[in-house]
mmCIF file of C-alpha atoms in Angstrom:
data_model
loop_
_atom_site.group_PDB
_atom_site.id
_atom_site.type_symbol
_atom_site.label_atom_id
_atom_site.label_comp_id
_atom_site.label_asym_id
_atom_site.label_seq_id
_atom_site.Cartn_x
_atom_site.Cartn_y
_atom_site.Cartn_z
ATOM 1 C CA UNK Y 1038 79.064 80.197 127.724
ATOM 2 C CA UNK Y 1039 80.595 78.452 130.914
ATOM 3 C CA UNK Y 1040 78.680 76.703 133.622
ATOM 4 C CA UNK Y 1041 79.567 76.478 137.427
ATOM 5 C CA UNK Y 1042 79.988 72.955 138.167
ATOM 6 C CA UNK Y 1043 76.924 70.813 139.233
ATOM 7 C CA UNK Y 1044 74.645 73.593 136.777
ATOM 8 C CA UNK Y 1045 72.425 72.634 134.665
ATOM 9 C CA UNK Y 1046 71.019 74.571 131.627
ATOM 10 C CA UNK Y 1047 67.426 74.775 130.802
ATOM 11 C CA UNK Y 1048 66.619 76.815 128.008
ATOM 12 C CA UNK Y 1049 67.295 80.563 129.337
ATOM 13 C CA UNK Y 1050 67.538 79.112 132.947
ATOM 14 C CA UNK Y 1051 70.565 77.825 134.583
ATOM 15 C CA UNK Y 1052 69.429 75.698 138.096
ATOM 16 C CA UNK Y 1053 72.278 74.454 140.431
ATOM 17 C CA UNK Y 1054 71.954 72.993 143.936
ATOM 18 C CA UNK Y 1055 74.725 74.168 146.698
ATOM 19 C CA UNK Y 1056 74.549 72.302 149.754
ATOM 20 C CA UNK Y 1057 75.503 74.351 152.484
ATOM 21 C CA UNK Y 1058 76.993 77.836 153.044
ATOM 22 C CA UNK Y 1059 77.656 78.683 156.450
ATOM 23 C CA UNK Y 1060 77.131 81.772 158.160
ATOM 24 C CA UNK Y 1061 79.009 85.268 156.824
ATOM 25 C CA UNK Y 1062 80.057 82.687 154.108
ATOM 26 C CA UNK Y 1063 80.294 84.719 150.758
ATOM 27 C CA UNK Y 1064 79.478 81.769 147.912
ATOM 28 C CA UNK Y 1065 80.656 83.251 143.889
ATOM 29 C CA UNK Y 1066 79.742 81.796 141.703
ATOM 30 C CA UNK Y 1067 81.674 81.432 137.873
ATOM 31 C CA UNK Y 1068 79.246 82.173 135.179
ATOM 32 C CA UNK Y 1069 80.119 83.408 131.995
ATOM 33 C CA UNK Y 1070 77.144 84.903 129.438
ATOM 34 C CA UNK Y 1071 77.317 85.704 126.094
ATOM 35 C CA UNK Y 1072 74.961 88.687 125.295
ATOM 36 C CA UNK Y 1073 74.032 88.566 121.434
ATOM 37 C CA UNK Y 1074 70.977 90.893 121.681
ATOM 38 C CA UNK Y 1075 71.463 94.693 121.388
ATOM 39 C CA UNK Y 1076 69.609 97.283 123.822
ATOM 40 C CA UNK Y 1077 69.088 95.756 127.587
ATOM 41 C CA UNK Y 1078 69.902 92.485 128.659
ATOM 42 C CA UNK Y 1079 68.515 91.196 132.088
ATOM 43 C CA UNK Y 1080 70.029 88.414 134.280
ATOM 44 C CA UNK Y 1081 67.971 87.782 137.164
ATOM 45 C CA UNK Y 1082 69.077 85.761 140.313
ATOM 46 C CA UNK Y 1083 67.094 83.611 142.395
ATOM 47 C CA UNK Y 1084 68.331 82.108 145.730
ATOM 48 C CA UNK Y 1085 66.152 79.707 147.830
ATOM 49 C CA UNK Y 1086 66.625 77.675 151.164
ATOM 50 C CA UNK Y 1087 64.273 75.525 153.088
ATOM 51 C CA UNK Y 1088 64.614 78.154 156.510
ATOM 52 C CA UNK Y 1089 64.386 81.521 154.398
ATOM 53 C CA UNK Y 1090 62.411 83.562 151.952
ATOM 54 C CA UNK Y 1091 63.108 83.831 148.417
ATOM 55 C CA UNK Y 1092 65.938 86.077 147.581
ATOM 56 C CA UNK Y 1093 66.193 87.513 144.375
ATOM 57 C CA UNK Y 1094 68.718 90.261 142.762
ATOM 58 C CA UNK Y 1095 68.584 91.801 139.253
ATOM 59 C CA UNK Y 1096 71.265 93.372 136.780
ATOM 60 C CA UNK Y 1097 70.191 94.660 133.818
ATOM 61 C CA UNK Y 1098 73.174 95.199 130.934
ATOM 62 C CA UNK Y 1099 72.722 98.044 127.837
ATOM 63 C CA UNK Y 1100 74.817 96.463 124.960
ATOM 64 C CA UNK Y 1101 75.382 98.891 122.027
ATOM 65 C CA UNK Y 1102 77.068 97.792 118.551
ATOM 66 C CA UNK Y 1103 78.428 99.339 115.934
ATOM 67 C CA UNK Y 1104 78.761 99.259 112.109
ATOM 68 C CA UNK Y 1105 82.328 98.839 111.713
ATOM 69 C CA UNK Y 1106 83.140 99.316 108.036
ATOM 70 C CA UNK Y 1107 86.355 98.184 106.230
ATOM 71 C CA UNK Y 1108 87.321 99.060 103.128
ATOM 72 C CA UNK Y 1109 90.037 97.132 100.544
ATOM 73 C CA UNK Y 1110 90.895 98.221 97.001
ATOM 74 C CA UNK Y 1111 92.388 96.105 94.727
ATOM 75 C CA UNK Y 1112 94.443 97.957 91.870
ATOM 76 C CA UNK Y 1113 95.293 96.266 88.691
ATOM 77 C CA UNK Y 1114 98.030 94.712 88.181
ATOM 78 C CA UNK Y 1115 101.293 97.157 86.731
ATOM 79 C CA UNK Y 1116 102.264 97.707 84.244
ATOM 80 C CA UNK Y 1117 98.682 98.127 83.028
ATOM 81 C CA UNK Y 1118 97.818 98.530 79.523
ATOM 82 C CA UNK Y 1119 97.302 102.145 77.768
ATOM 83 C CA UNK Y 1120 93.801 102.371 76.235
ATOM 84 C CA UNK Y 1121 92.608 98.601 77.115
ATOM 85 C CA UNK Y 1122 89.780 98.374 80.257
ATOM 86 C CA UNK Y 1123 91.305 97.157 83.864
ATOM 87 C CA UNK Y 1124 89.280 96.654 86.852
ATOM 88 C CA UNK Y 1125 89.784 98.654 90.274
ATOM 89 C CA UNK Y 1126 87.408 96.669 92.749
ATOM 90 C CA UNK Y 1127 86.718 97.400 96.088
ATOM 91 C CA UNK Y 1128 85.539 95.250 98.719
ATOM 92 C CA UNK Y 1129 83.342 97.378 101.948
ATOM 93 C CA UNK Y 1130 83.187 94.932 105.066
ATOM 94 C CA UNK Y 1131 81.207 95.654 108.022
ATOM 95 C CA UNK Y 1132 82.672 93.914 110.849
ATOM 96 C CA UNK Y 1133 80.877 95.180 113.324
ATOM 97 C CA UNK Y 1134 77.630 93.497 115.026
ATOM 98 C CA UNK Y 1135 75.359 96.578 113.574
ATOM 99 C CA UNK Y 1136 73.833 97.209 110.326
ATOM 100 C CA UNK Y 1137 75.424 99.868 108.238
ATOM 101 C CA UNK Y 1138 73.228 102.008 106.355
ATOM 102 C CA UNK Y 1139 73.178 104.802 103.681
ATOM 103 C CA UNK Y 1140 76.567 103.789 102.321
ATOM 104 C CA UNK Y 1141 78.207 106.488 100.121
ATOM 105 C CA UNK Y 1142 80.448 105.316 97.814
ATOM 106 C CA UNK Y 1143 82.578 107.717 94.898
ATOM 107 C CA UNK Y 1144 85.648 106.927 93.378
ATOM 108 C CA UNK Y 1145 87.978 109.037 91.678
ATOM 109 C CA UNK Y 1146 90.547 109.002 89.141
ATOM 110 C CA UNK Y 1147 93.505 111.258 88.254
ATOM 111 C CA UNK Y 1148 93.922 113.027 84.202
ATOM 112 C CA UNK Y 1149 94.185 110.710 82.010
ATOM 113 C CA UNK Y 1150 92.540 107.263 83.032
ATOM 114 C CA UNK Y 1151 88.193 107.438 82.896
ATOM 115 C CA UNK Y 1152 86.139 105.179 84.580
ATOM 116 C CA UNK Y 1153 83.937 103.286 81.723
ATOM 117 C CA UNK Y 1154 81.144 101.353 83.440
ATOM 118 C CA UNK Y 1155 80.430 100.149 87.469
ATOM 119 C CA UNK Y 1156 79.425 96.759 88.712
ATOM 120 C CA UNK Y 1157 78.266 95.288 92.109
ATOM 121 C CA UNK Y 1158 75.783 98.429 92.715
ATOM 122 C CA UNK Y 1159 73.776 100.719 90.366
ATOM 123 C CA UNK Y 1160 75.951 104.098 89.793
ATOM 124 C CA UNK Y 1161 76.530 106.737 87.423
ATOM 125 C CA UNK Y 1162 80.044 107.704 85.461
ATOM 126 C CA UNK Y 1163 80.519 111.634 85.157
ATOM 127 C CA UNK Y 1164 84.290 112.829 83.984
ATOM 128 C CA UNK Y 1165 86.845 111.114 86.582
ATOM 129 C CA UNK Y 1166 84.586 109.975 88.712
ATOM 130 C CA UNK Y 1167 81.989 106.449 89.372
ATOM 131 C CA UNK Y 1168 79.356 107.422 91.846
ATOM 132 C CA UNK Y 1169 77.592 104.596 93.469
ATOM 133 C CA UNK Y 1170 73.728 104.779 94.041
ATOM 134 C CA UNK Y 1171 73.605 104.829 97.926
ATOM 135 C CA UNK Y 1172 73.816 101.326 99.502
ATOM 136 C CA UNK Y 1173 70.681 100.437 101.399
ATOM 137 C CA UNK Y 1174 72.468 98.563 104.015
ATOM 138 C CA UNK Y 1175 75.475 96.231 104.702
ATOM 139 C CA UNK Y 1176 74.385 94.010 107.643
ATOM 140 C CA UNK Y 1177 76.827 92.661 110.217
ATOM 141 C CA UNK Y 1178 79.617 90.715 108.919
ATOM 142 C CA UNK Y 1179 78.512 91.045 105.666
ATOM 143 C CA UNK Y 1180 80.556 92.127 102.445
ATOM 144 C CA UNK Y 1181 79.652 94.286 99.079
ATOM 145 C CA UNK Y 1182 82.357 94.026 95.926
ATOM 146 C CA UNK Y 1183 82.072 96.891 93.645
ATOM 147 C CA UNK Y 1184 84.117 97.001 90.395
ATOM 148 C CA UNK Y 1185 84.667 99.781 88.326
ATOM 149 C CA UNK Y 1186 86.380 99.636 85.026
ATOM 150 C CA UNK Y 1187 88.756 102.512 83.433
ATOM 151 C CA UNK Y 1188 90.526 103.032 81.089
ATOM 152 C CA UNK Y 1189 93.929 105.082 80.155
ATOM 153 C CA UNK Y 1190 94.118 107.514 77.737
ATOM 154 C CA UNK Y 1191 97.894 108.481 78.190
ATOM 155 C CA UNK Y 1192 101.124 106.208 80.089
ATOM 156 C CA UNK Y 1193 102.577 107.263 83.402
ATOM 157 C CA UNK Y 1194 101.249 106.881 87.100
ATOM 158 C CA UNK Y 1195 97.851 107.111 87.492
ATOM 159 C CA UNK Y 1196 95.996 107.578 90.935
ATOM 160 C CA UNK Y 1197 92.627 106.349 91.905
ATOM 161 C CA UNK Y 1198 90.839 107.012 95.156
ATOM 162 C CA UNK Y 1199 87.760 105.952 96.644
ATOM 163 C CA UNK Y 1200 85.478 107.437 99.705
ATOM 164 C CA UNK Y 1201 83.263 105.370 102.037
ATOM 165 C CA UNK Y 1202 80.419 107.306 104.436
ATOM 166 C CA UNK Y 1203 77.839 105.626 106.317
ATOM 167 C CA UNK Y 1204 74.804 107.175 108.036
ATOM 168 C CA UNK Y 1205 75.312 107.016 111.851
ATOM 169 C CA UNK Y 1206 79.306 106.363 111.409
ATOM 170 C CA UNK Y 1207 81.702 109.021 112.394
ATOM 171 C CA UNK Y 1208 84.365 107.132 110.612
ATOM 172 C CA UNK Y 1209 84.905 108.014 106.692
ATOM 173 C CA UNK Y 1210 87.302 105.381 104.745
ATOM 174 C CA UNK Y 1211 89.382 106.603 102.488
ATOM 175 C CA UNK Y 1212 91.792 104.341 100.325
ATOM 176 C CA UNK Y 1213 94.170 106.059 97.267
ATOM 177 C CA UNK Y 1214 96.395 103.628 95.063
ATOM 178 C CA UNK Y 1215 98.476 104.467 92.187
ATOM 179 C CA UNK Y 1216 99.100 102.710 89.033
ATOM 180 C CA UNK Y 1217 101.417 102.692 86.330
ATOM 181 C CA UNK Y 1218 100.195 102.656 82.866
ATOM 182 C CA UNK Y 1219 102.624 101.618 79.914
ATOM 183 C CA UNK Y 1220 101.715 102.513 75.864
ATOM 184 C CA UNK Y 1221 101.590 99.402 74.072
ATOM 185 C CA UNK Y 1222 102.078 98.904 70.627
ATOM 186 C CA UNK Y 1223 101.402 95.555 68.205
ATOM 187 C CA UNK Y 1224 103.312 96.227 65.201
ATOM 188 C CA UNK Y 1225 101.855 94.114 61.812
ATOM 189 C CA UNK Y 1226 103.318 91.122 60.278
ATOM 190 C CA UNK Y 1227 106.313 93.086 57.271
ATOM 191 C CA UNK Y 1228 106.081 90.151 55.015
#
């Protein structure tokens, strides 16, 4: 990321002359490294001078990721219409540097609003609830939009609430939201 001054890159290989260091001189030196690659990472130093051997000192660095899932729902907007469809979506981020896998998602709704159909991911509609197919994988910094329409049988406050599990995660999402649902009526033309 940063080099000490006089260093020049090379690939994987950073060379830089020093021209003297006296005796019981300590000599740091700034470099800064960016380690993208999961599992262990090995820096390896090599120190030469024309009246010694070769000196050489290794540090080997485990990095570990994780999935790091977040979840959004977006509600319709309220009032919302008795008996016409509205859309819940919900947006699942992983921004983490790991792949999440085996993604669980169910939503449910409250008496009186059904969910009619899913979109975004295969799933299956059973009374009050839209259960998503599992989701293979989300990979790092990458999204998934799922959208499930309902409908309202009956006005008042509804509630929907979805769940979020990943394989490997100990961290289940959980997001409720409620919405208000008003009757409408279109009364015909008295002429």
């Amino acid at each position: 990321v940063s080099l000490p001054p006089g260093a020049v890159r090379s690939g994987e290989f950073v060379k830089w002359d020093i021209s003297k260091i006296d005796s019981q001189e300590k000599f740091t030196v700034p470099l800064r490294v960016n380690m993208s690659k999961i599992g262990d990472n090995l820096l390896v130093f090599t120190g030469q001078c024309s009246s010694s051997a070769e000196a050489k000192a290794e540090f080997k660095t485990k990095i570990d990721a994780i999935a790091d899932l977040h979840l959004t729902v977006v509600d319709p907007v309220a009032p919302a219409p008795v008996g016409q469809p509205v859309v819940y979506e919900v947006v699942i981020a992983n921004r983490g540097k790991k792949l999440a896998s085996d993604v669980q998602v169910i939503a449910q709704f409250s008496d009186g609003i059904e969910p009619v159909r899913v979109e975004g991911h295969n799933g299956r509609i059973v009374p009050g609830q839209a259960i998503f197919n599992s989701i293979p994988s989300i990979g790092a910094n990458d999204k998934i939009v799922l959208r499930i329409h309902a409908e309202a049988s009956k006005p008042g406050v509804h509630r929907f609430r979805v769940e979020v599990k990943s394989k490997g995660s100990d961290t289940d999402l959980l997001e409720e939201e409620s919405t208000r649902y008003l009757a409408t009526s279109i009364k015909g033309d008295r002429r």
